[in-house]
mmCIF file of C-alpha atoms and ligand atoms in Angstrom:
data_model
loop_
_atom_site.group_PDB
_atom_site.id
_atom_site.type_symbol
_atom_site.label_atom_id
_atom_site.label_comp_id
_atom_site.label_asym_id
_atom_site.label_seq_id
_atom_site.Cartn_x
_atom_site.Cartn_y
_atom_site.Cartn_z
ATOM 1 C CA MET A 1 -19.492 -5.395 14.490
ATOM 2 C CA GLU A 2 -19.082 -1.641 14.486
ATOM 3 C CA ILE A 3 -17.592 0.531 11.537
ATOM 4 C CA LYS A 4 -16.065 3.655 12.771
ATOM 5 C CA PRO A 5 -14.681 6.353 10.145
ATOM 6 C CA LEU A 6 -10.768 7.455 11.051
ATOM 7 C CA THR A 7 -11.377 10.843 9.490
ATOM 8 C CA GLY A 8 -13.590 12.688 7.365
ATOM 9 C CA GLY A 9 -12.306 11.163 4.171
ATOM 10 C CA LEU A 10 -10.661 8.131 4.299
ATOM 11 C CA GLY A 11 -10.230 4.811 6.837
ATOM 12 C CA ALA A 12 -12.394 2.967 9.179
ATOM 13 C CA GLU A 13 -12.043 0.917 12.321
ATOM 14 C CA ILE A 14 -13.638 -2.069 12.438
ATOM 15 C CA ILE A 15 -14.519 -3.047 16.300
ATOM 16 C CA GLY A 16 -15.833 -6.629 17.286
ATOM 17 C CA ALA A 17 -15.520 -8.326 14.064
ATOM 18 C CA ASP A 18 -14.979 -12.372 14.071
ATOM 19 C CA LEU A 19 -13.092 -12.913 10.837
ATOM 20 C CA THR A 20 -14.341 -16.749 10.961
ATOM 21 C CA ASP A 21 -18.089 -15.635 10.507
ATOM 22 C CA ASP A 22 -18.747 -15.833 6.554
ATOM 23 C CA SER A 23 -21.719 -13.964 7.114
ATOM 24 C CA SER A 24 -19.709 -10.991 8.218
ATOM 25 C CA PHE A 25 -17.360 -10.840 5.630
ATOM 26 C CA ALA A 26 -19.470 -9.202 3.192
ATOM 27 C CA ASP A 27 -19.753 -6.551 5.601
ATOM 28 C CA ILE A 28 -16.202 -6.085 5.698
ATOM 29 C CA GLN A 29 -15.727 -6.038 2.215
ATOM 30 C CA GLN A 30 -18.452 -3.173 1.823
ATOM 31 C CA ALA A 31 -16.331 -0.923 4.363
ATOM 32 C CA PHE A 32 -13.439 -1.780 2.349
ATOM 33 C CA ALA A 33 -14.671 -0.583 -0.680
ATOM 34 C CA ASP A 34 -16.159 2.461 0.594
ATOM 35 C CA HIS A 35 -13.439 3.648 2.885
ATOM 36 C CA SER A 36 -10.234 1.897 1.226
ATOM 37 C CA VAL A 37 -8.063 1.513 4.426
ATOM 38 C CA ILE A 38 -9.888 -0.785 7.235
ATOM 39 C CA VAL A 39 -8.208 -1.392 10.423
ATOM 40 C CA ILE A 40 -9.942 -4.535 12.167
ATOM 41 C CA ARG A 41 -9.044 -4.277 15.547
ATOM 42 C CA ASN A 42 -8.198 -6.850 18.177
ATOM 43 C CA GLN A 43 -7.692 -10.011 15.917
ATOM 44 C CA GLU A 44 -4.988 -12.509 16.848
ATOM 45 C CA PHE A 45 -4.171 -14.163 14.023
ATOM 46 C CA SER A 46 -2.104 -17.178 13.158
ATOM 47 C CA PRO A 47 0.353 -17.026 9.920
ATOM 48 C CA ASP A 48 -2.577 -19.676 8.503
ATOM 49 C CA GLU A 49 -5.684 -17.679 9.756
ATOM 50 C CA HIS A 50 -3.897 -14.696 8.082
ATOM 51 C CA LEU A 51 -3.741 -16.128 4.590
ATOM 52 C CA GLN A 52 -7.159 -17.448 4.952
ATOM 53 C CA PHE A 53 -8.781 -14.190 5.550
ATOM 54 C CA ALA A 54 -6.330 -12.571 2.954
ATOM 55 C CA ARG A 55 -7.693 -15.525 0.631
ATOM 56 C CA ARG A 56 -11.554 -14.102 0.707
ATOM 57 C CA PHE A 57 -10.174 -11.464 -1.205
ATOM 58 C CA GLY A 58 -8.456 -12.840 -3.766
ATOM 59 C CA GLU A 59 -5.378 -14.975 -4.923
ATOM 60 C CA ILE A 60 -2.218 -14.372 -3.021
ATOM 61 C CA ASN A 61 0.268 -11.904 -4.576
ATOM 62 C CA VAL A 62 3.914 -13.181 -3.596
ATOM 63 C CA ASN A 63 6.057 -10.469 -2.857
ATOM 64 C CA ARG A 64 9.445 -10.914 -5.012
ATOM 65 C CA PHE A 65 11.728 -8.829 -2.622
ATOM 66 C CA PHE A 66 10.748 -8.904 0.920
ATOM 67 C CA THR A 67 12.217 -11.555 2.916
ATOM 68 C CA PRO A 68 9.379 -14.542 3.121
ATOM 69 C CA LEU A 69 8.215 -15.801 6.509
ATOM 70 C CA GLN A 70 10.056 -19.525 6.582
ATOM 71 C CA SER A 71 7.187 -21.508 7.535
ATOM 72 C CA HIS A 72 4.706 -19.475 5.328
ATOM 73 C CA PRO A 73 6.525 -18.147 2.185
ATOM 74 C CA GLU A 74 3.516 -16.461 1.067
ATOM 75 C CA ILE A 75 3.817 -13.933 4.159
ATOM 76 C CA ALA A 76 6.252 -11.136 3.572
ATOM 77 C CA ILE A 77 8.230 -9.952 6.642
ATOM 78 C CA VAL A 78 8.364 -6.164 7.407
ATOM 79 C CA PHE A 79 10.712 -5.648 10.247
ATOM 80 C CA LYS A 80 13.245 -3.361 11.620
ATOM 81 C CA ASP A 81 15.282 -4.075 14.583
ATOM 82 C CA THR A 82 16.661 -1.958 17.519
ATOM 83 C CA ASP A 83 20.017 -1.082 15.750
ATOM 84 C CA GLN A 84 18.610 -0.230 12.071
ATOM 85 C CA LYS A 85 18.055 3.311 10.704
ATOM 86 C CA GLU A 86 15.962 2.284 7.505
ATOM 87 C CA ALA A 87 11.935 1.135 7.785
ATOM 88 C CA VAL A 88 11.148 -0.503 4.375
ATOM 89 C CA GLY A 89 8.314 1.393 2.812
ATOM 90 C CA GLU A 90 9.085 4.778 4.561
ATOM 91 C CA GLY A 91 8.544 6.473 1.178
ATOM 92 C CA TRP A 92 4.860 7.139 -0.229
ATOM 93 C CA HIS A 93 4.212 4.291 -2.502
ATOM 94 C CA THR A 94 1.585 1.867 -4.224
ATOM 95 C CA ASP A 95 2.514 -2.000 -3.457
ATOM 96 C CA HIS A 96 3.370 -3.380 -6.740
ATOM 97 C CA SER A 97 2.224 -0.757 -9.096
ATOM 98 C CA TYR A 98 5.250 -1.745 -11.287
ATOM 99 C CA ASP A 99 3.312 -5.015 -12.357
ATOM 100 C CA LYS A 100 1.226 -5.391 -15.282
ATOM 101 C CA ILE A 101 -1.719 -6.314 -13.004
ATOM 102 C CA PRO A 102 -1.107 -4.142 -10.017
ATOM 103 C CA ALA A 103 -2.321 -6.038 -6.522
ATOM 104 C CA MET A 104 -5.647 -5.424 -5.444
ATOM 105 C CA GLY A 105 -4.428 -4.352 -1.520
ATOM 106 C CA SER A 106 -2.332 -5.753 1.269
ATOM 107 C CA ILE A 107 -3.207 -6.869 4.654
ATOM 108 C CA LEU A 108 -0.699 -6.403 7.407
ATOM 109 C CA HIS A 109 -0.560 -7.754 10.921
ATOM 110 C CA ALA A 110 1.061 -6.138 13.865
ATOM 111 C CA ILE A 111 3.109 -9.050 15.526
ATOM 112 C CA GLU A 112 5.458 -6.550 17.645
ATOM 113 C CA THR A 113 5.284 -2.697 17.514
ATOM 114 C CA PRO A 114 7.042 -0.341 19.334
ATOM 115 C CA ASN A 115 4.884 1.182 22.771
ATOM 116 C CA VAL A 116 4.833 4.926 20.696
ATOM 117 C CA GLY A 117 5.486 5.213 16.927
ATOM 118 C CA GLY A 118 5.856 3.406 13.889
ATOM 119 C CA ASP A 119 2.520 4.320 12.732
ATOM 120 C CA THR A 120 1.439 3.830 8.898
ATOM 121 C CA LEU A 121 -0.084 6.855 7.150
ATOM 122 C CA PHE A 122 -2.381 6.738 4.049
ATOM 123 C CA VAL A 123 -3.807 9.144 1.566
ATOM 124 C CA SER A 124 -6.720 8.291 -0.784
ATOM 125 C CA MET A 125 -6.347 8.860 -4.395
ATOM 126 C CA SER A 126 -9.902 9.540 -4.898
ATOM 127 C CA LEU A 127 -10.296 12.620 -2.627
ATOM 128 C CA ALA A 128 -6.693 14.163 -4.208
ATOM 129 C CA PHE A 129 -8.214 13.625 -8.001
ATOM 130 C CA ASP A 130 -11.839 15.133 -6.992
ATOM 131 C CA ALA A 131 -10.090 18.183 -5.354
ATOM 132 C CA LEU A 132 -8.123 18.904 -8.758
ATOM 133 C CA SER A 133 -9.754 21.901 -11.103
ATOM 134 C CA PRO A 134 -12.057 20.112 -13.619
ATOM 135 C CA THR A 135 -9.475 21.412 -16.354
ATOM 136 C CA MET A 136 -6.641 19.445 -15.017
ATOM 137 C CA GLN A 137 -8.603 16.588 -14.251
ATOM 138 C CA LYS A 138 -9.317 16.277 -18.357
ATOM 139 C CA PHE A 139 -5.700 16.467 -19.015
ATOM 140 C CA LEU A 140 -4.932 13.736 -16.430
ATOM 141 C CA LYS A 141 -7.116 11.215 -17.890
ATOM 142 C CA SER A 142 -5.377 11.769 -21.275
ATOM 143 C CA LEU A 143 -2.421 10.572 -20.297
ATOM 144 C CA SER A 144 -0.635 7.214 -18.862
ATOM 145 C CA ALA A 145 2.841 6.446 -16.600
ATOM 146 C CA TRP A 146 5.257 4.341 -16.235
ATOM 147 C CA HIS A 147 6.113 2.497 -13.159
ATOM 148 C CA SER A 148 9.107 0.065 -12.533
ATOM 149 C CA SER A 149 10.759 -2.233 -9.872
ATOM 150 C CA ARG A 150 14.124 -1.558 -11.169
ATOM 151 C CA HIS A 151 15.511 1.334 -9.359
ATOM 152 C CA VAL A 152 13.778 0.346 -6.246
ATOM 153 C CA PHE A 153 14.677 -3.395 -5.625
ATOM 154 C CA GLY A 154 17.333 -3.825 -8.613
ATOM 155 C CA ALA A 155 21.024 -3.932 -8.055
ATOM 156 C CA GLU A 156 21.897 -0.304 -7.521
ATOM 157 C CA THR A 157 19.963 -0.688 -4.180
ATOM 158 C CA LEU A 158 22.641 -3.636 -2.721
ATOM 159 C CA SER A 159 24.267 -0.991 -0.665
ATOM 160 C CA SER A 160 20.936 0.060 1.016
ATOM 161 C CA GLU A 161 20.714 -0.737 4.779
ATOM 162 C CA ALA A 162 17.619 -2.963 4.096
ATOM 163 C CA ALA A 163 19.327 -4.949 1.628
ATOM 164 C CA GLU A 164 22.443 -5.077 3.692
ATOM 165 C CA THR A 165 20.886 -6.788 6.958
ATOM 166 C CA GLY A 166 18.937 -9.442 4.348
ATOM 167 C CA ARG A 167 15.394 -7.804 4.806
ATOM 168 C CA LEU A 168 15.162 -7.089 0.882
ATOM 169 C CA SER A 169 17.008 -9.640 -1.826
ATOM 170 C CA ASN A 170 16.364 -11.237 -4.704
ATOM 171 C CA GLN A 171 17.685 -7.975 -6.786
ATOM 172 C CA ASP A 172 17.810 -9.693 -9.879
ATOM 173 C CA ALA A 173 13.908 -10.360 -10.156
ATOM 174 C CA ALA A 174 13.506 -6.466 -10.250
ATOM 175 C CA THR A 175 13.034 -6.548 -13.877
ATOM 176 C CA GLN A 176 8.988 -5.258 -13.777
ATOM 177 C CA ASP A 177 7.836 -2.351 -15.714
ATOM 178 C CA ALA A 178 4.361 -1.238 -16.383
ATOM 179 C CA CYS A 179 2.390 1.763 -18.084
ATOM 180 C CA HIS A 180 -0.833 2.397 -16.261
ATOM 181 C CA PRO A 181 -3.495 5.325 -17.165
ATOM 182 C CA LEU A 182 -2.790 7.999 -14.800
ATOM 183 C CA VAL A 183 -6.445 8.095 -13.615
ATOM 184 C CA ILE A 184 -8.024 4.724 -13.389
ATOM 185 C CA ARG A 185 -11.663 3.822 -12.585
ATOM 186 C CA HIS A 186 -11.499 2.194 -9.285
ATOM 187 C CA PRO A 187 -12.537 -1.741 -9.696
ATOM 188 C CA LEU A 188 -14.962 -1.637 -6.480
ATOM 189 C CA SER A 189 -16.192 2.017 -6.042
ATOM 190 C CA GLY A 190 -16.053 3.074 -9.867
ATOM 191 C CA LYS A 191 -14.556 6.295 -8.462
ATOM 192 C CA SER A 192 -11.591 8.351 -10.354
ATOM 193 C CA CYS A 193 -8.256 7.816 -9.002
ATOM 194 C CA LEU A 194 -4.920 9.147 -9.722
ATOM 195 C CA PHE A 195 -2.618 6.090 -10.150
ATOM 196 C CA VAL A 196 1.018 7.889 -9.743
ATOM 197 C CA ASN A 197 3.209 7.387 -7.096
ATOM 198 C CA PRO A 198 6.584 8.923 -5.792
ATOM 199 C CA VAL A 199 8.470 5.486 -5.448
ATOM 200 C CA PHE A 200 7.767 3.397 -8.352
ATOM 201 C CA THR A 201 6.543 5.714 -10.822
ATOM 202 C CA THR A 202 9.165 6.701 -13.203
ATOM 203 C CA HIS A 203 7.807 9.090 -15.956
ATOM 204 C CA VAL A 204 4.481 10.186 -17.962
ATOM 205 C CA GLU A 205 3.899 9.032 -21.279
ATOM 206 C CA GLY A 206 4.430 11.055 -24.087
ATOM 207 C CA LEU A 207 5.860 14.153 -22.036
ATOM 208 C CA SER A 208 9.462 15.541 -21.801
ATOM 209 C CA SER A 209 11.222 14.616 -18.966
ATOM 210 C CA THR A 210 10.940 18.043 -18.052
ATOM 211 C CA GLU A 211 7.328 18.275 -18.444
ATOM 212 C CA SER A 212 6.806 14.867 -16.689
ATOM 213 C CA ASP A 213 8.871 15.865 -13.324
ATOM 214 C CA ALA A 214 7.040 18.953 -13.009
ATOM 215 C CA LEU A 215 3.816 17.342 -13.410
ATOM 216 C CA LEU A 216 4.551 14.540 -11.095
ATOM 217 C CA GLN A 217 5.869 16.947 -8.654
ATOM 218 C CA MET A 218 2.546 19.243 -8.690
ATOM 219 C CA LEU A 219 0.248 16.032 -8.111
ATOM 220 C CA TYR A 220 2.562 14.614 -5.685
ATOM 221 C CA THR A 221 2.821 18.212 -3.086
ATOM 222 C CA HIS A 222 -0.931 18.540 -4.053
ATOM 223 C CA ILE A 223 -1.787 14.599 -3.035
ATOM 224 C CA GLN A 224 0.072 14.914 0.339
ATOM 225 C CA GLN A 225 -2.733 17.441 1.718
ATOM 226 C CA PRO A 226 -3.838 16.077 5.379
ATOM 227 C CA GLU A 227 -7.362 16.659 4.413
ATOM 228 C CA PHE A 228 -7.141 13.493 2.454
ATOM 229 C CA GLN A 229 -4.632 11.406 4.879
ATOM 230 C CA CYS A 230 -5.338 8.792 7.686
ATOM 231 C CA ARG A 231 -3.197 7.585 10.287
ATOM 232 C CA VAL A 232 -3.403 4.459 11.652
ATOM 233 C CA ARG A 233 -1.927 3.654 15.177
ATOM 234 C CA TRP A 234 -1.207 0.192 15.441
ATOM 235 C CA GLN A 235 -2.289 -2.242 18.093
ATOM 236 C CA ALA A 236 -2.652 -5.811 17.700
ATOM 237 C CA GLY A 237 -4.874 -6.204 14.649
ATOM 238 C CA ASP A 238 -5.486 -6.009 11.059
ATOM 239 C CA ASP A 239 -5.189 -3.116 8.567
ATOM 240 C CA THR A 240 -6.043 -3.935 5.037
ATOM 241 C CA TRP A 241 -5.510 -1.345 2.503
ATOM 242 C CA ASP A 242 -6.366 -1.041 -1.162
ATOM 243 C CA ASN A 243 -3.634 -0.364 -3.364
ATOM 244 C CA ARG A 244 -5.768 1.012 -6.418
ATOM 245 C CA ALA A 245 -7.183 3.742 -3.900
ATOM 246 C CA THR A 246 -4.542 4.576 -1.643
ATOM 247 C CA TRP A 247 -0.871 5.486 -0.916
ATOM 248 C CA HIS A 248 0.854 4.468 2.037
ATOM 249 C CA LYS A 249 3.985 5.294 4.009
ATOM 250 C CA ALA A 250 5.667 3.689 6.960
ATOM 251 C CA ILE A 251 6.553 6.320 9.905
ATOM 252 C CA ASN A 252 10.171 5.962 10.747
ATOM 253 C CA ASP A 253 10.152 7.487 14.333
ATOM 254 C CA TYR A 254 11.006 4.371 16.651
ATOM 255 C CA HIS A 255 14.696 4.241 16.469
ATOM 256 C CA GLY A 256 16.050 2.056 18.882
ATOM 257 C CA HIS A 257 13.014 -0.247 19.063
ATOM 258 C CA ARG A 258 11.478 -3.477 17.008
ATOM 259 C CA ARG A 259 8.654 -3.473 14.584
ATOM 260 C CA LEU A 260 7.703 -6.543 13.229
ATOM 261 C CA MET A 261 4.650 -6.941 10.665
ATOM 262 C CA HIS A 262 3.587 -10.031 8.609
ATOM 263 C CA ARG A 263 2.176 -8.712 5.037
ATOM 264 C CA VAL A 264 -0.207 -10.557 2.577
ATOM 265 C CA THR A 265 -0.748 -9.230 -0.616
ATOM 266 C CA VAL A 266 -3.606 -9.870 -2.555
ATOM 267 C CA GLU A 267 -3.544 -10.417 -6.529
ATOM 268 C CA GLY A 268 -6.076 -7.492 -8.313
ATOM 269 C CA CYS A 269 -7.076 -7.107 -12.133
ATOM 270 C CA ALA A 270 -6.151 -4.815 -14.982
ATOM 271 C CA VAL A 271 -6.608 -1.182 -14.317
ATOM 272 C CA ASP A 272 -8.740 0.509 -16.461
ATOM 273 C CA PRO A 273 -8.981 4.182 -17.427
ATOM 274 C CA ALA A 274 -11.358 6.535 -15.760
ATOM 275 C CA HIS A 275 -13.538 8.641 -18.668
HETATM 276 C C1 SIN B 301 4.511 -1.466 3.618
HETATM 277 O O1 SIN B 301 5.035 -0.511 2.921
HETATM 278 O O2 SIN B 301 4.218 -2.387 3.263
HETATM 279 C C2 SIN B 301 4.805 -1.420 5.265
HETATM 280 C C3 SIN B 301 4.101 -0.306 5.215
HETATM 281 C C4 SIN B 301 4.581 -0.602 7.343
HETATM 282 O O3 SIN B 301 5.158 -0.891 7.682
HETATM 283 O O4 SIN B 301 3.725 0.464 8.039
#
């Protein structure tokens, strides 16, 4: 099994893995801790095998809003059809940051991809934190921020194309709010990671809305630097990403073509502040 970094900072490709072999899982888990995004190439997975692999990382966290796969309701369908314009997940985000215990990460399995396009971009929250000045780092470590599912998956989104086409539903269940440290100590690597994102974070606790908006906007601009990113070009295979260490974004550049992914999300643990 070969582990090849995707960039100088974030992500790695894993070639030649045998996911049924218990002894290689320790190396896969270590690569996940080291690189935050691992792309395990050339795996043909059945839904049962997908779930089996995910359970090696932890309990499954069933997404409340994505259409489930009928035969395996723990698997969420991420789909865009030829006549649809909106891709689910096209804004920068961290899955489930609105939960009091945020998910560890997700495993996306490519079933059908366009010939060109439909990549996923990731960005590292620890590289972004490390590049800030010590004074800003100290200030941010003293803060917490609120996250919510309401404005993203609730009733106000009923008129979105994703809801109208049935790709997102269950709007009444969008009642989650959570306050997390703005800088967390990563549970696996121990690194300090920024923990706010443009889709789910609503405001910074204790700041006025003008102050909170300005601070978040500054961070979002800083975080999006290409030096902290990696881009995954999909082949038949798997991608496992860590929600506590990254943001991700589906690139919506394949209008007129189908893209179908199966996503399994794995439970995490409470996130502690970095010191
Ligand atoms: C997601 O945000 O879960 C989906 C990402 C993708 O489709 O690339």
